[in-house]
JSON list of C-alpha atoms in Angstrom, two decimals:
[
{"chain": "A", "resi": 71, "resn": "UNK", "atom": "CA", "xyz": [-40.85, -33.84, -113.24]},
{"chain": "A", "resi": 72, "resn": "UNK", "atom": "CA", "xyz": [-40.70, -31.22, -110.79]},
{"chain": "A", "resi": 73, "resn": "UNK", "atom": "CA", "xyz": [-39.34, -32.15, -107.41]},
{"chain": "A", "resi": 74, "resn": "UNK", "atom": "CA", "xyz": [-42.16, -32.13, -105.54]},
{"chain": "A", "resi": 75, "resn": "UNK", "atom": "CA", "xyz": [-43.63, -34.60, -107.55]},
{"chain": "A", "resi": 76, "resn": "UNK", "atom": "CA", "xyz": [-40.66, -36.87, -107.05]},
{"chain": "A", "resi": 77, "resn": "UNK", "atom": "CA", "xyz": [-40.52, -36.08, -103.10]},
{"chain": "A", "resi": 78, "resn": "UNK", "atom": "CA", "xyz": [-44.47, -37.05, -103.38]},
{"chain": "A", "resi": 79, "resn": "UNK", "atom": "CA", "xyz": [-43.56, -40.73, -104.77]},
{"chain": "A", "resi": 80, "resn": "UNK", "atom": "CA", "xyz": [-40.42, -41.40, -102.79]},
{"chain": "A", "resi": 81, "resn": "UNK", "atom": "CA", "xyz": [-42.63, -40.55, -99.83]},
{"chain": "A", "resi": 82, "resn": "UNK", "atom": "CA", "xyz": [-45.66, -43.02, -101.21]},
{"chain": "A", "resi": 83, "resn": "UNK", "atom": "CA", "xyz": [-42.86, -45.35, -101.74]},
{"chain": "A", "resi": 84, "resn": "UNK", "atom": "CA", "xyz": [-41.60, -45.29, -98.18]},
{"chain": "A", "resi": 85, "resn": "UNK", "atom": "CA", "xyz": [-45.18, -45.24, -97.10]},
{"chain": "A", "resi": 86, "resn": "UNK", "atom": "CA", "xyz": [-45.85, -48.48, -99.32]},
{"chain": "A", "resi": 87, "resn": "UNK", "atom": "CA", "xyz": [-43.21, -50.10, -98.14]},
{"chain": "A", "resi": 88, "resn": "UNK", "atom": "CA", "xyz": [-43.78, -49.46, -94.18]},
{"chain": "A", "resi": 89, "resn": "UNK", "atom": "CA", "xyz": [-47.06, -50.71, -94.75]},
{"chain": "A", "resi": 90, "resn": "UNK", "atom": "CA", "xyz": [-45.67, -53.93, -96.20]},
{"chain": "A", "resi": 91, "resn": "UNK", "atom": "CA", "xyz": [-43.48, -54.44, -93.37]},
{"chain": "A", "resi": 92, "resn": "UNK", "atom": "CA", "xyz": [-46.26, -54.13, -91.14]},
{"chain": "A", "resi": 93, "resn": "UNK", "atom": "CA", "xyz": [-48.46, -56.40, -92.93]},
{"chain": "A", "resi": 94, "resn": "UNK", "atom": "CA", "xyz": [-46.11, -59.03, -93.26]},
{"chain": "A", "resi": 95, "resn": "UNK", "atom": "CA", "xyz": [-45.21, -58.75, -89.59]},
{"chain": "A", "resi": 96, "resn": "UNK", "atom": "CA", "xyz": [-48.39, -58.96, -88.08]},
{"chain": "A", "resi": 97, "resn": "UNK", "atom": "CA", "xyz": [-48.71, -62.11, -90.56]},
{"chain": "A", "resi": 98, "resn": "UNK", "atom": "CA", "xyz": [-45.94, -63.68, -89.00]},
{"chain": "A", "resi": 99, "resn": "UNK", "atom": "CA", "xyz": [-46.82, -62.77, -85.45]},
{"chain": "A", "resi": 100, "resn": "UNK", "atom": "CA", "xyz": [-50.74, -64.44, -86.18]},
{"chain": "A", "resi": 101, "resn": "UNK", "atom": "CA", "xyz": [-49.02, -67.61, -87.56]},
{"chain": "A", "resi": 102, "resn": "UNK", "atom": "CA", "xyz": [-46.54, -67.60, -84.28]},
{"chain": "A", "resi": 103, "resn": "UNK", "atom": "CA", "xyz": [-49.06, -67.30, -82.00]},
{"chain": "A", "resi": 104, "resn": "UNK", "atom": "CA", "xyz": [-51.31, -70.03, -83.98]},
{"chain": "A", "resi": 105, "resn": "UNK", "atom": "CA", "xyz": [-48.14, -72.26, -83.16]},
{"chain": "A", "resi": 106, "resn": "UNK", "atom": "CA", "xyz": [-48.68, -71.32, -79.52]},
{"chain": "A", "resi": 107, "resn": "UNK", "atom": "CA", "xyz": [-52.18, -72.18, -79.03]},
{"chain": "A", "resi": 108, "resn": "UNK", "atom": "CA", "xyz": [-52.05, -75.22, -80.78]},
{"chain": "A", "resi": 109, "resn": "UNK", "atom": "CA", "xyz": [-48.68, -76.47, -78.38]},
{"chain": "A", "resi": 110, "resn": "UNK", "atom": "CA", "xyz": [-51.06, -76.19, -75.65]},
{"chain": "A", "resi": 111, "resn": "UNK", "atom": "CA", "xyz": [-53.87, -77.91, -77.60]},
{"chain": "A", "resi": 112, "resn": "UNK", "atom": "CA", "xyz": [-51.77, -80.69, -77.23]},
{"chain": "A", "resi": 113, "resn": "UNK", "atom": "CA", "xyz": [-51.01, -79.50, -73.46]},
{"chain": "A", "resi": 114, "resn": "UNK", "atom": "CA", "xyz": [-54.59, -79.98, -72.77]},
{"chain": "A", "resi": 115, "resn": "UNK", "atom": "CA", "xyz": [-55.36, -83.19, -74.40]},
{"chain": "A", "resi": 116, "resn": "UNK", "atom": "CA", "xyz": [-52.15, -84.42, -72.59]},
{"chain": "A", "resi": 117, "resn": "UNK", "atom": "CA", "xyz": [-53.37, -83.18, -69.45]},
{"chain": "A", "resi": 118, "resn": "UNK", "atom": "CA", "xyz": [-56.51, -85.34, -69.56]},
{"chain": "A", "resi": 119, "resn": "UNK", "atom": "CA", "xyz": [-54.79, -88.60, -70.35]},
{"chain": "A", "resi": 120, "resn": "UNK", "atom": "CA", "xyz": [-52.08, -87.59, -67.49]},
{"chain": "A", "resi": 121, "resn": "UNK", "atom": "CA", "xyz": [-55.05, -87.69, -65.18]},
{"chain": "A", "resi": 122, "resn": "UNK", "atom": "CA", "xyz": [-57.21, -90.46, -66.25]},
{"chain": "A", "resi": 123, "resn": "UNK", "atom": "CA", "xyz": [-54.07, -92.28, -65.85]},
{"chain": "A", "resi": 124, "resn": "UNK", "atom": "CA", "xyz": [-54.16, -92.99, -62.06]},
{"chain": "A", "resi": 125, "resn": "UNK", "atom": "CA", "xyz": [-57.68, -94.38, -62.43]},
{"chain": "A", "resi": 126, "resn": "UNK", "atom": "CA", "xyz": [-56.71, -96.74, -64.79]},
{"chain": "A", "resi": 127, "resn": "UNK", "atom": "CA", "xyz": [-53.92, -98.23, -62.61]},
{"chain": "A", "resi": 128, "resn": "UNK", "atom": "CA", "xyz": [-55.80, -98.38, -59.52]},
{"chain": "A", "resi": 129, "resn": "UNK", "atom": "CA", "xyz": [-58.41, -100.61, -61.78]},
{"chain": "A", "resi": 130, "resn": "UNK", "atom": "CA", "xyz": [-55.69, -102.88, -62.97]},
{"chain": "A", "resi": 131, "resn": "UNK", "atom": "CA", "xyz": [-54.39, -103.18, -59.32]},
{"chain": "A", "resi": 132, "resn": "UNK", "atom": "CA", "xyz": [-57.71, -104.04, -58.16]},
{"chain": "A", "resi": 133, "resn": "UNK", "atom": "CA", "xyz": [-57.37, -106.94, -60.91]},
{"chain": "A", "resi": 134, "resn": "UNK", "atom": "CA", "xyz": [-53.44, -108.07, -61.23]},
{"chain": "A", "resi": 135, "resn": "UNK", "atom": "CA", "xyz": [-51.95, -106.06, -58.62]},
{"chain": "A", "resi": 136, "resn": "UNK", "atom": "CA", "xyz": [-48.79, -108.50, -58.63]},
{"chain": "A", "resi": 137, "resn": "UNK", "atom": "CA", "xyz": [-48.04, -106.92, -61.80]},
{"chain": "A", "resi": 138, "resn": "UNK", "atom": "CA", "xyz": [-46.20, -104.56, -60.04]},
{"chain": "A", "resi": 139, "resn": "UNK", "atom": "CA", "xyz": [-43.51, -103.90, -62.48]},
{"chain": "A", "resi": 140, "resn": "UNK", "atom": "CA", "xyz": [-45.66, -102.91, -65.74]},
{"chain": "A", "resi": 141, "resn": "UNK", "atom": "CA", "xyz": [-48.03, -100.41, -62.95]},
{"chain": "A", "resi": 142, "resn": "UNK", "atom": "CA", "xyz": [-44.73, -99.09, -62.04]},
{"chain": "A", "resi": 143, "resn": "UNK", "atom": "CA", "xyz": [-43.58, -98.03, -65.39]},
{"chain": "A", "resi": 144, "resn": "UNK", "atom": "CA", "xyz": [-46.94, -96.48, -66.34]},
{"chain": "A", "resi": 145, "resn": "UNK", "atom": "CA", "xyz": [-46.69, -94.47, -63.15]},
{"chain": "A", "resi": 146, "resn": "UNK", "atom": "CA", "xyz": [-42.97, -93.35, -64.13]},
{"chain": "A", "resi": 147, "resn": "UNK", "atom": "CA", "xyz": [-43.86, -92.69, -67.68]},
{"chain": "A", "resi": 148, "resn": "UNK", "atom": "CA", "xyz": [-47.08, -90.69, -66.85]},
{"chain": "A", "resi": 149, "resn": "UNK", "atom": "CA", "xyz": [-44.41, -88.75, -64.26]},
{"chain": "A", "resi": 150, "resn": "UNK", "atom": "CA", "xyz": [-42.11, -88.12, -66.97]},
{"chain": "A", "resi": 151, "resn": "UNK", "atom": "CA", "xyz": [-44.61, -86.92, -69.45]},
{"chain": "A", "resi": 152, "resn": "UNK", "atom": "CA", "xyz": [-46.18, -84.21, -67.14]},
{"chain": "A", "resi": 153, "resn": "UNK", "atom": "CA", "xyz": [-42.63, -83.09, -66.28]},
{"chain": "A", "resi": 154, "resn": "UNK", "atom": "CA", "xyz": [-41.49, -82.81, -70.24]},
{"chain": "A", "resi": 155, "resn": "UNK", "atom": "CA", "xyz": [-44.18, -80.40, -70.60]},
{"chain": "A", "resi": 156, "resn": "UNK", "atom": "CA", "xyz": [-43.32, -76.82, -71.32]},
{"chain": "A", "resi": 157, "resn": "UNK", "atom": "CA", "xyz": [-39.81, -78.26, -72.42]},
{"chain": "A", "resi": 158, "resn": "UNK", "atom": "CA", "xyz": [-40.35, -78.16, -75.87]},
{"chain": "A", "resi": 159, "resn": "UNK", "atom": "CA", "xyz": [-41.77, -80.37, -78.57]},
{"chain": "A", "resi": 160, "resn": "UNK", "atom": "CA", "xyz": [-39.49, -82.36, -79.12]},
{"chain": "A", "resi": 161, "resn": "UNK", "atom": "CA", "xyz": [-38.50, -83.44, -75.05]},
{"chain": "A", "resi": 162, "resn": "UNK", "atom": "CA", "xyz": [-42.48, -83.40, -74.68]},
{"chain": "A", "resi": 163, "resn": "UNK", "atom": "CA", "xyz": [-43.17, -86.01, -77.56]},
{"chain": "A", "resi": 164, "resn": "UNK", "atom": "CA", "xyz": [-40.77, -87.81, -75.84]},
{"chain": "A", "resi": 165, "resn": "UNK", "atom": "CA", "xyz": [-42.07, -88.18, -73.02]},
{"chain": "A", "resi": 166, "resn": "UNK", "atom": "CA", "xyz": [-45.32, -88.76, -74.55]},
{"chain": "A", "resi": 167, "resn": "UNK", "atom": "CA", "xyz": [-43.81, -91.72, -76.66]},
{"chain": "A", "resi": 168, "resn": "UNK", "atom": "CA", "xyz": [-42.57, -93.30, -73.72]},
{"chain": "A", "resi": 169, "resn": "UNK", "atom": "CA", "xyz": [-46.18, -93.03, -71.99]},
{"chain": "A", "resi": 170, "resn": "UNK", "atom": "CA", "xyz": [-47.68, -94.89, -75.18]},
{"chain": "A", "resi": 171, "resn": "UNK", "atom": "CA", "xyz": [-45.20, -97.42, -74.67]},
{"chain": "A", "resi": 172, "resn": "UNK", "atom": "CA", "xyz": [-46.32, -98.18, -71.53]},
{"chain": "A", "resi": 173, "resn": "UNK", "atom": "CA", "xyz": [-50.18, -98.03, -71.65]},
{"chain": "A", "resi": 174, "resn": "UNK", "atom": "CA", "xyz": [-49.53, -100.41, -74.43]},
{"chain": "A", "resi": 175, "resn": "UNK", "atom": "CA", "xyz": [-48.13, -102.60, -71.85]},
{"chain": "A", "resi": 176, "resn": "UNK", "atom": "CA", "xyz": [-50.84, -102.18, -69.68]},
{"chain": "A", "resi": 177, "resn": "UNK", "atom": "CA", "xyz": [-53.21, -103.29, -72.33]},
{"chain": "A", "resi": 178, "resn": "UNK", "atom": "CA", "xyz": [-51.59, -106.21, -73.49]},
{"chain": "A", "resi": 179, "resn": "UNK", "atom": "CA", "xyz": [-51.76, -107.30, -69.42]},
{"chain": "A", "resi": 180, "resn": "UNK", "atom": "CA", "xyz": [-55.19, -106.99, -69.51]},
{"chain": "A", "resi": 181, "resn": "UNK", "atom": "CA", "xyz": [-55.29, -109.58, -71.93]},
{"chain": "A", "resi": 182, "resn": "UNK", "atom": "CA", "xyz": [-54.33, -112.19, -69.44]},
{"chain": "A", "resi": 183, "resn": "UNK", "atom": "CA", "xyz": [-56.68, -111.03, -66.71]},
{"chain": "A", "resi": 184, "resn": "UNK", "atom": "CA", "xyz": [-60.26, -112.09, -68.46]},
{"chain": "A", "resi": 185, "resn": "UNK", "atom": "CA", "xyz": [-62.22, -110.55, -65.26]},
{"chain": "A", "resi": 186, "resn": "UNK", "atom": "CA", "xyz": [-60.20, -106.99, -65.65]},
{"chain": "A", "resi": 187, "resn": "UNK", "atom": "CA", "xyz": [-60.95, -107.72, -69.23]},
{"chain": "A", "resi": 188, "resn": "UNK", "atom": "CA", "xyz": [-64.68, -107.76, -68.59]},
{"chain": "A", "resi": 189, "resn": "UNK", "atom": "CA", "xyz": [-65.24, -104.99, -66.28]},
{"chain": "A", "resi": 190, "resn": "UNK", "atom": "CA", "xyz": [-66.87, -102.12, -66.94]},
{"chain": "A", "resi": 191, "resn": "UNK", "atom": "CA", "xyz": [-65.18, -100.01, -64.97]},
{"chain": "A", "resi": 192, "resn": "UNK", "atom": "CA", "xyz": [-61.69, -101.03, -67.19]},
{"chain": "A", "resi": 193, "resn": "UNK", "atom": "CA", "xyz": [-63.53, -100.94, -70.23]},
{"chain": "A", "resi": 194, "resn": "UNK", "atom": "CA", "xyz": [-65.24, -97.48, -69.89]},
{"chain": "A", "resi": 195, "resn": "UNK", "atom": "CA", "xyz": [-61.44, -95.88, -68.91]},
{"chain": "A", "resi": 196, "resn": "UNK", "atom": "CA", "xyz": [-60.12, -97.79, -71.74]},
{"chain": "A", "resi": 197, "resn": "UNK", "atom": "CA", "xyz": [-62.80, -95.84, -74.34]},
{"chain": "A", "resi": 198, "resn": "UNK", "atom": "CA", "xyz": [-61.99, -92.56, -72.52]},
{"chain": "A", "resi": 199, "resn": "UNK", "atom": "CA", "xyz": [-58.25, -93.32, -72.96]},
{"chain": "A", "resi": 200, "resn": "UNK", "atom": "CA", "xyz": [-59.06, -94.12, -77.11]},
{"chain": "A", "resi": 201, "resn": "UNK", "atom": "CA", "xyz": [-60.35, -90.95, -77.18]},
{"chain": "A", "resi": 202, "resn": "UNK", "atom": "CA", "xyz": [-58.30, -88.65, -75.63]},
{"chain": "A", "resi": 203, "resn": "UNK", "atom": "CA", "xyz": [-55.30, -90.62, -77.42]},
{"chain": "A", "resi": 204, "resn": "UNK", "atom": "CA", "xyz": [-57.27, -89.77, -80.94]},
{"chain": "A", "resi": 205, "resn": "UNK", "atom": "CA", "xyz": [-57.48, -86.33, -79.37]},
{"chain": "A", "resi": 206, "resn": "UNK", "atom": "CA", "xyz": [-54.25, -85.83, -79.20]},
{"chain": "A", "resi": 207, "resn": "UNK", "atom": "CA", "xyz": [-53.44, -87.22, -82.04]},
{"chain": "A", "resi": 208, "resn": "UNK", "atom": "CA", "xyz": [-55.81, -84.08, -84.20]},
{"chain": "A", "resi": 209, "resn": "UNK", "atom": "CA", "xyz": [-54.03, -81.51, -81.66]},
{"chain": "A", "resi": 210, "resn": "UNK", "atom": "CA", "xyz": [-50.52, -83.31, -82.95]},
{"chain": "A", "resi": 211, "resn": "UNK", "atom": "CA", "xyz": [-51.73, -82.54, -86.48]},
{"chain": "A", "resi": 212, "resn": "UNK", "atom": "CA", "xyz": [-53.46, -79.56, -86.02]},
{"chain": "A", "resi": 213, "resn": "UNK", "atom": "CA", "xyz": [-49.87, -78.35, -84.30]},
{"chain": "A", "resi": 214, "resn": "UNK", "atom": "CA", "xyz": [-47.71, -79.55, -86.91]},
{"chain": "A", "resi": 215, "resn": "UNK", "atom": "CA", "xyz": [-49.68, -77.94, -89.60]},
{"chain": "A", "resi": 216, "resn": "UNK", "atom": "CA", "xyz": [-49.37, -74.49, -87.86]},
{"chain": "A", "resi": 217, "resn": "UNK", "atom": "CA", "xyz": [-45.63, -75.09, -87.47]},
{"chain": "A", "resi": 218, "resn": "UNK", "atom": "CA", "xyz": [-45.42, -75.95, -91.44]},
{"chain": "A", "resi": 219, "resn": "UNK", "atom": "CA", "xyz": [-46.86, -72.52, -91.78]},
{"chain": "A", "resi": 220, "resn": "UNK", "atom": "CA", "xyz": [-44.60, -70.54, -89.80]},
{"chain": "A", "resi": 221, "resn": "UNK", "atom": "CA", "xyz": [-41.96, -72.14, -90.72]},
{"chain": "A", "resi": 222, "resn": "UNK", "atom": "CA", "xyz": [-42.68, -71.33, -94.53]},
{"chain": "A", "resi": 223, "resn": "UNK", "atom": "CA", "xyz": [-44.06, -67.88, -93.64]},
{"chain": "A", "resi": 224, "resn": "UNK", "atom": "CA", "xyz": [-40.77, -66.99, -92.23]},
{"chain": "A", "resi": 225, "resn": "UNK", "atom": "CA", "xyz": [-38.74, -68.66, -94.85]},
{"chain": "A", "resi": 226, "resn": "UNK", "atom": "CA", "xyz": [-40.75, -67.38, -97.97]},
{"chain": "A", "resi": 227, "resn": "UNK", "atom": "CA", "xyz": [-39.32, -64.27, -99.93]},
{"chain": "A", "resi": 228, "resn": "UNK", "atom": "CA", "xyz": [-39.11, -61.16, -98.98]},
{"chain": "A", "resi": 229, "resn": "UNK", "atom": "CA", "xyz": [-39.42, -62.29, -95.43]},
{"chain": "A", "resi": 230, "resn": "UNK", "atom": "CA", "xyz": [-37.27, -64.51, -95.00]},
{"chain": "A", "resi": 231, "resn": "UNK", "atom": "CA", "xyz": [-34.97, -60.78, -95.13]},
{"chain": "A", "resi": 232, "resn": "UNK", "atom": "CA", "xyz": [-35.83, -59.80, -91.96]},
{"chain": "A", "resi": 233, "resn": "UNK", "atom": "CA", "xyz": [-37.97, -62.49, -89.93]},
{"chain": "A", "resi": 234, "resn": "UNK", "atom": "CA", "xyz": [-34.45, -63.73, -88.45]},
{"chain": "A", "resi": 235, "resn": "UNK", "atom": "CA", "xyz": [-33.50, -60.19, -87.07]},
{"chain": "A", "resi": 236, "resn": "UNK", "atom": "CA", "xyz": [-37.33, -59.42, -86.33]},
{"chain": "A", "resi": 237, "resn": "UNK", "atom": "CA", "xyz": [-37.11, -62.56, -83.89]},
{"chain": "A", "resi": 238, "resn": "UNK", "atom": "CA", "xyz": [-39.07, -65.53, -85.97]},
{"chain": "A", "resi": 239, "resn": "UNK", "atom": "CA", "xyz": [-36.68, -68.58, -85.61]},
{"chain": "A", "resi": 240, "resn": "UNK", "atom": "CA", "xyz": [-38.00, -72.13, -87.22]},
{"chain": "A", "resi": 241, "resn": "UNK", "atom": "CA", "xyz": [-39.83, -74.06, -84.39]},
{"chain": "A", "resi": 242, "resn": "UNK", "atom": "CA", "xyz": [-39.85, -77.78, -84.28]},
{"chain": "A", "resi": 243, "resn": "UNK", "atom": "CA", "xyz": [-42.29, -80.63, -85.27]},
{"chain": "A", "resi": 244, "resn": "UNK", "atom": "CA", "xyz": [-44.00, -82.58, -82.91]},
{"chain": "A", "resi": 245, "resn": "UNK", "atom": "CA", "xyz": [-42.44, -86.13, -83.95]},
{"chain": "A", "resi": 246, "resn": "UNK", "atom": "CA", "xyz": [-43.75, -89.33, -82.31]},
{"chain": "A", "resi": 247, "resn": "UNK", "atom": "CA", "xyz": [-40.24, -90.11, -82.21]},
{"chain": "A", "resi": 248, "resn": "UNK", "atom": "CA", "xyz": [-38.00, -92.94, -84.16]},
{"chain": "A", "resi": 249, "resn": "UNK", "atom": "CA", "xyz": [-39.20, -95.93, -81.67]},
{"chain": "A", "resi": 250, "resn": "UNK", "atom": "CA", "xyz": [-43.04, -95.06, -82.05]},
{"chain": "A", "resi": 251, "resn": "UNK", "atom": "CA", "xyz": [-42.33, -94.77, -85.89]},
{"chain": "A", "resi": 252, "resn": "UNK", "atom": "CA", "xyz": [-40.57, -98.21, -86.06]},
{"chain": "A", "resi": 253, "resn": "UNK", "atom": "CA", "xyz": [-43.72, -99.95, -84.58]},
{"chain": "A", "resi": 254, "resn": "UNK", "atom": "CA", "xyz": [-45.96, -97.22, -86.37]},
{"chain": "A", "resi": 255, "resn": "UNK", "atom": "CA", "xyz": [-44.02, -99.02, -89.31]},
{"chain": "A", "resi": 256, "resn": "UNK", "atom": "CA", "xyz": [-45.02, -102.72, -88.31]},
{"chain": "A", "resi": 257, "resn": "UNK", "atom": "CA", "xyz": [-48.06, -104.49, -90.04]},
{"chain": "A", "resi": 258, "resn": "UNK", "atom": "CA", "xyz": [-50.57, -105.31, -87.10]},
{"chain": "A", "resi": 259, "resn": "UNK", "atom": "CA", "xyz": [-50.73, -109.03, -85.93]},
{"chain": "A", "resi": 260, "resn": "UNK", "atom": "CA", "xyz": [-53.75, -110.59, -86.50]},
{"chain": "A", "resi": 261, "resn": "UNK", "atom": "CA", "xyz": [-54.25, -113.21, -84.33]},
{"chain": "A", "resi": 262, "resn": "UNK", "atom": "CA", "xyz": [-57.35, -116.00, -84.24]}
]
């Protein structure tokens, strides 16, 4: 071979290879950013159960407003959600499992108040509330399932080589946390 020709492949070789570096970065920069928007998916869905929130409690008030201490730690919770976002997954779903915690209090109140029980006004935030919680719950999936395929895109051969010096680290899970997963865990009780 003349050397020409071998300048000619170790050029198409270099060229090759650039372009594979390119096209594996953008890759990983798409599946980053799909991580992003799906964060504030959940930032969104979030956003509306942080504000339907206040309705609910005034409607409760209305109905058991001596029940000042369970109000009170709906009110903190909601508080501590909307001030764990943007502080990471993990701090966020947190929050978030501490705000479950509480609605569920709120709910099980409502159980003793038949009247609060019956009105429509409870009822209708209480279907909005289902909903945006089964929202959230898709945006939670949808989220994790983007992280799973960062995470693997970065940690896959060849680029797991250089996605650590080209600035891809691992991001975390959104977990529902170990307290949410021990009653997650718990058959329902079916009472009659």
């Amino acid at each position: 071979m003349s050397a020409s020709t071998i300048t000619w492949i170790i050029v198409g070789l270099v060229v090759l290879l650039a372009l594979w570096l390119i096209m594996t970065y953008n890759a990983l920069v798409a599946l980053r950013q799909r991580v992003s928007q799906a964060f504030f998916d959940i930032d969104v869905q979030t956003k509306q159960r942080h504000d339907l929130i206040p309705n609910l409690v005034e409607t409760v008030k209305g109905y058991a407003g001596h029940e000042r201490g369970t109000l009170e730690a709906v009110v903190n919770a909601r508080n501590a959600a909307i001030s764990a976002q943007g502080q990471g997954a993990a701090t966020q779903a947190a929050a978030e499992a501490g705000l479950s915690g509480a609605l569920r209090q709120l709910f099980a109140l409502s159980e003793s108040y038949p009247d609060l029980k019956a009105s429509q006004n409870f009822q209708q935030l209480q279907r909005d509330l289902a909903d945006i919680e089964n929202k959230i719950a898709a945006a939670r999936r949808f989220f994790n399932n983007a992280v799973q395929e960062y995470n693997t895109g970065i940690q896959q051969f060849p680029a797991a080589l250089f996605s650590g010096a080209m600035g891809f680290q691992p991001k975390e899970f959104f977990d529902v946390g170990e307290q949410e997963r021990k009653e997650l865990a718990q058959p329902p009780q079916v009472k009659f």
